[in-house]
Amino acid sequence: MDKMLKRKIEAFLLEWKNRQGKKPLIVKGARQIGKTRSIEQFARQHYKNVVQVNFVEQPKYKGIFEDGFEVDSILKNLSLLNPDFTFVSRDTLFFFDELQACPNCATALKFFNLDGRFDVICSGSLMGINYKEIESNSVGYKEDYEMHSMDFEEFLWAKGYPEAFADELYRHMAEVRPFSQLQLEVLFEHFREYVTLGGMPEVVNTYVRNKNFSGTLGIQRQLLADYEEDITKYVAGLDKAKVKAVYNHISTFLAKENKRFQITKIARNARNRDYVGCVEWLADAGVINICYCMNYPELPLKGNYVPSLYKVYFKDTGLLIASLDEEAQEDLRANKNLGAYKGAIYENIVGDMLVKQGYDLFYYHSDRPAVEMDFFLRDADSLIPVEVKAQDGATASLNNLLKDDRYPDVKYGIKLGYKNVGFNGRFYTFPYFLAFLLRKFIAGRKSAEPVA
């Protein structure tokens, strides 16, 4: 039996349970990232009674709402289908899994919320596909939580590091204190493992159990096949072949110099308007992250981008690597050589680490003047360029953004790479493995500034 991996959602669920006036909770996220297992463990530990229903595996339970949405009516129908269910007021959790298969359940959340006797958690894969209907059925009467595959901190927990370890890493950032050579070597080794494996719990568990990569690639390739099968099963109102074509070309575009997604390269005479919705479907399904090109490097970020210019990244970098050919796999796993995909892999992992902190992704490209920046973050009043350097090359674009008067919103920058912690008065340099702490660093840096 695999050990239960510690996940960040556990602390959130406990805080939610103890909150006064809490609403039913909807946990969103891609398939096989650990939603069900995490909720089941939480339920076992904190409730006397758990009523668990999976609307995909147990479709008969969709009928529990046929007599209306009053809670007592739902309880009566649940008891009819399963007399073993017990309902103890204030100590029962209703866990409705695969909510996307039963939008009626979303309507019932209003009534559970108003009734107040029971706690309710809903979950589901591919929920983004049906989320507009779910949202309209339950607006105002539920809370959302977006779950992702394991982040680098959760990966370190799986490797045996304590929770306090991330605090020590953060202190290096806050104090601009370099790591020792030993610390750097060990942490970069863990990071390379994480890049290759990604954060899918089954993949990480297999690696931790076996203490090597054996078996992990097979699991990753099965996940890729499962996602492709989901396209066949669940795409509605779009051309399934076109969604599949977009999905199967992600790694192809990331290998190119500018990494921008271009529909014209998918098929001869392909036009953007013919593929409208395909990229969005994959994003809603939790398969990809979209990074939009900014109109200009200035605030605000939202609304200041070109909707037709974007890069597409895999949500899980391990799945990007699993989509590459056998030779690339051998290079990565045995030789630790990221080859032609080096820049793409590091952009993909940094993008994923930013999304897991709640950021949307934006980049910028301009020929005149020549400026190209991988990502932009922000604090209350400044725009923060983030450069991802696969190799220790020049930082011309970062320097141009920082010294040119045309970019007044840019006050400092961040460079990520195989480097130690440092600050040259214009931009911070951080090793890749600290990227998961950038939101905390930016907030802490701002709060530490003296008041003018």
XYZ file of C-alpha atoms in Angstrom, residues 50-364:
315
model
C -19.671 10.303 5.719
C -22.193 9.996 2.892
C -20.147 9.496 -0.274
C -21.682 9.378 -3.752
C -19.864 9.158 -7.094
C -22.195 10.239 -9.917
C -20.068 8.536 -12.606
C -19.595 5.179 -10.871
C -23.082 5.212 -9.268
C -25.381 6.915 -11.816
C -28.529 5.712 -9.998
C -27.846 8.399 -7.376
C -28.609 11.120 -9.914
C -32.258 10.349 -9.135
C -32.076 11.551 -5.520
C -33.112 15.042 -6.702
C -36.193 13.921 -8.657
C -38.582 14.812 -5.809
C -37.122 18.296 -5.421
C -34.161 19.885 -3.710
C -35.330 20.121 -0.110
C -32.713 18.441 2.070
C -35.184 16.085 3.777
C -36.403 14.917 0.374
C -32.805 14.196 -0.701
C -32.130 12.317 2.577
C -35.233 10.202 2.048
C -34.129 9.164 -1.450
C -30.571 8.474 -0.292
C -31.931 6.183 2.441
C -34.099 4.427 -0.118
C -31.068 3.639 -2.293
C -28.790 2.808 0.651
C -30.420 2.058 4.034
C -26.959 1.989 5.667
C -26.542 5.748 5.291
C -26.989 7.652 8.564
C -27.416 11.399 8.869
C -26.191 12.931 12.132
C -26.787 16.662 12.292
C -23.547 18.703 12.696
C -21.368 15.583 12.317
C -22.048 14.313 8.796
C -20.162 15.158 5.632
C -21.826 14.708 2.257
C -19.145 14.061 -0.371
C -20.557 14.249 -3.902
C -17.838 13.172 -6.341
C -17.832 13.731 -10.133
C -20.241 16.645 -9.764
C -19.899 17.495 -13.454
C -21.963 14.369 -14.255
C -24.934 15.680 -12.223
C -25.550 19.457 -12.507
C -28.759 18.963 -10.476
C -26.533 18.375 -7.456
C -25.178 21.909 -7.860
C -28.744 23.251 -7.561
C -29.138 21.325 -4.288
C -26.176 23.150 -2.737
C -28.352 26.217 -2.122
C -30.729 24.112 -0.065
C -27.946 22.392 1.906
C -26.489 25.828 2.607
C -29.787 27.266 3.849
C -30.578 24.102 5.853
C -27.220 24.239 7.667
C -27.281 20.810 9.358
C -24.652 19.120 7.190
C -21.282 19.874 5.625
C -21.013 19.318 1.867
C -17.957 18.882 -0.362
C -18.261 18.340 -4.121
C -15.487 17.385 -6.476
C -14.960 16.357 -10.055
C -12.555 16.003 -12.941
C -13.118 17.942 -16.162
C -15.399 20.166 -14.141
C -14.357 23.245 -16.065
C -16.127 21.819 -19.109
C -19.542 21.987 -17.438
C -18.699 24.692 -14.944
C -20.838 27.437 -16.454
C -23.942 25.334 -15.796
C -22.725 24.330 -12.330
C -21.951 27.966 -11.530
C -25.374 29.182 -12.654
C -27.062 26.459 -10.575
C -25.218 27.274 -7.353
C -24.069 30.906 -7.566
C -23.851 32.543 -4.148
C -24.274 29.313 -2.213
C -20.894 27.612 -2.581
C -17.163 28.200 -2.281
C -14.571 27.090 -4.848
C -11.114 25.613 -4.245
C -8.813 24.876 -7.173
C -6.499 21.914 -6.608
C -3.423 21.154 -8.715
C -0.965 18.310 -9.021
C 1.722 18.363 -6.324
C 3.863 21.484 -6.130
C 7.585 21.411 -5.329
C 6.983 21.895 -1.601
C 4.617 18.894 -1.520
C 7.254 16.932 -3.461
C 9.826 17.803 -0.767
C 7.362 16.564 1.878
C 7.085 13.281 -0.041
C 10.881 13.033 0.058
C 10.783 13.340 3.853
C 11.454 17.048 4.456
C 9.434 18.771 7.231
C 7.034 21.662 6.671
C 9.505 24.067 8.305
C 12.019 23.412 5.504
C 10.220 25.818 3.131
C 10.517 28.555 5.773
C 14.292 28.073 5.780
C 14.374 28.301 1.962
C 12.292 31.485 2.098
C 14.691 33.086 4.582
C 17.464 32.740 1.997
C 15.301 34.790 -0.401
C 14.178 37.403 2.120
C 17.710 37.933 3.452
C 19.332 37.561 -0.005
C 21.544 34.903 1.609
C 23.312 32.496 -0.771
C 23.192 28.727 -0.281
C 26.272 26.639 0.329
C 27.537 24.542 -2.581
C 26.258 21.369 -0.886
C 22.797 22.876 -0.371
C 22.637 23.962 -4.017
C 23.685 20.553 -5.338
C 21.171 18.636 -3.211
C 18.273 21.002 -3.923
C 18.952 21.153 -7.673
C 19.014 17.344 -7.716
C 15.577 17.244 -6.048
C 14.343 19.879 -8.501
C 15.539 17.894 -11.538
C 13.695 14.863 -10.166
C 10.552 16.972 -9.779
C 10.842 18.370 -13.313
C 11.135 14.858 -14.765
C 8.385 13.326 -12.616
C 5.920 16.208 -12.403
C 3.422 16.285 -9.562
C 0.925 13.519 -10.322
C 0.566 11.672 -6.973
C 0.746 8.159 -8.421
C 3.958 9.021 -10.273
C 5.557 10.620 -7.182
C 4.477 7.737 -4.939
C 5.997 5.203 -7.316
C 9.286 7.120 -7.406
C 9.459 7.521 -3.620
C 8.626 3.829 -3.085
C 11.118 2.489 -5.652
C 13.765 5.190 -5.041
C 14.287 5.369 -8.831
C 12.402 6.211 -12.036
C 11.312 2.637 -12.819
C 7.611 2.462 -13.621
C 7.051 6.223 -13.636
C 7.174 6.745 -17.411
C 4.523 4.053 -17.948
C 2.178 5.809 -15.505
C 2.782 9.172 -17.178
C 2.103 7.777 -20.653
C -1.109 6.185 -19.397
C -2.180 9.582 -18.039
C -1.499 11.136 -21.454
C -3.608 8.398 -23.068
C -6.378 8.991 -20.496
C -6.440 12.694 -21.345
C -6.683 11.851 -25.029
C -9.559 9.484 -24.283
C -11.307 12.271 -22.358
C -11.162 14.398 -25.502
C -12.916 11.619 -27.416
C -15.522 11.150 -24.673
C -16.312 14.643 -23.496
C -15.674 17.170 -26.268
C -19.074 18.480 -27.306
C -19.825 21.176 -29.862
C -16.248 21.153 -31.160
C -14.354 19.050 -33.676
C -12.697 16.313 -31.582
C -9.973 15.801 -34.190
C -9.031 19.481 -33.944
C -8.867 19.419 -30.124
C -6.687 16.306 -30.369
C -4.480 18.001 -32.965
C -3.890 20.954 -30.634
C -3.202 18.589 -27.710
C -0.716 16.501 -29.690
C 1.239 19.529 -30.962
C 1.993 21.212 -27.612
C 5.500 19.791 -27.246
C 6.210 20.521 -30.944
C 5.656 24.247 -30.461
C 7.567 24.384 -27.193
C 10.621 23.047 -29.031
C 10.589 26.039 -31.415
C 12.625 29.155 -30.768
C 9.721 31.496 -29.977
C 7.514 28.719 -28.481
C 4.389 30.580 -29.590
C 1.388 28.467 -30.536
C 0.543 28.827 -34.244
C -2.548 27.154 -35.647
C -1.152 27.379 -39.180
C 1.545 24.855 -38.246
C -0.980 22.226 -37.119
C -2.519 21.567 -40.508
C -2.215 22.971 -44.008
C -4.480 26.011 -44.493
C -5.617 25.833 -40.850
C -7.247 29.063 -39.691
C -7.600 30.418 -36.177
C -11.368 30.730 -36.471
C -11.656 27.007 -37.235
C -9.948 26.179 -33.935
C -11.799 28.645 -31.712
C -12.575 26.910 -28.439
C -10.100 24.035 -28.837
C -7.360 25.594 -26.722
C -9.928 26.885 -24.200
C -11.416 23.368 -23.896
C -8.015 21.936 -22.956
C -7.510 24.745 -20.423
C -10.966 24.144 -18.902
C -10.194 20.419 -18.683
C -7.116 21.206 -16.603
C -4.668 19.852 -19.197
C -2.821 23.054 -20.192
C -1.811 26.512 -18.982
C -2.162 29.427 -21.426
C 0.366 32.283 -21.347
C -0.835 35.422 -23.203
C 1.351 38.021 -24.919
C 1.023 41.481 -23.354
C 0.282 44.519 -25.502
C 2.935 46.458 -23.626
C 4.917 45.958 -20.376
C 2.753 48.115 -18.142
C 0.015 47.726 -15.550
C -2.618 46.423 -15.366
C -1.890 42.849 -16.457
C -5.489 41.741 -17.029
C -6.970 43.233 -20.162
C -3.519 44.277 -21.383
C -2.855 41.318 -23.688
C -3.475 40.043 -27.215
C -6.011 37.154 -27.055
C -4.762 35.653 -30.332
C -1.080 35.544 -29.290
C -0.221 32.942 -26.665
C 1.987 30.076 -25.618
C 0.562 26.766 -24.413
C 2.226 24.778 -21.637
C 1.375 21.403 -20.120
C -0.076 21.854 -16.650
C 2.191 19.063 -15.429
C 5.790 19.201 -16.688
C 6.221 15.465 -16.123
C 3.534 14.907 -18.767
C 5.365 17.231 -21.177
C 8.514 15.158 -20.752
C 6.552 11.893 -21.089
C 5.224 13.165 -24.443
C 8.761 13.318 -25.875
C 10.436 10.462 -27.768
C 12.433 7.563 -26.278
C 15.820 9.197 -26.910
C 14.749 12.333 -25.060
C 13.560 10.182 -22.148
C 16.929 8.466 -21.892
C 18.727 11.806 -22.042
C 16.564 13.219 -19.279
C 16.401 10.286 -16.887
C 19.840 8.746 -17.279
C 22.026 11.622 -18.460
C 20.115 14.582 -16.953
C 20.502 16.355 -20.286
C 17.512 18.411 -21.340
C 18.810 18.850 -24.889
C 16.818 20.829 -27.442
C 13.825 21.140 -25.110
C 15.830 22.715 -22.295
C 14.322 26.206 -22.531
C 10.805 24.884 -23.026
C 10.995 22.540 -20.042
C 12.163 25.280 -17.695
C 9.542 27.726 -18.963
C 6.912 25.013 -18.548
C 7.902 24.191 -14.961
C 8.168 27.851 -13.910
C 4.773 28.584 -15.503
C 3.294 25.635 -13.623
C 4.847 26.793 -10.326
C 3.391 30.281 -10.848
C -0.103 28.965 -11.654
C 0.007 26.821 -8.493
C 0.528 30.063 -6.537
C -2.591 31.584 -8.116
C -0.964 33.644 -10.896
C -2.226 34.061 -14.466
C 0.521 33.808 -17.093
C 1.702 36.660 -19.340
C 4.796 37.164 -21.512
C 6.058 39.922 -23.818
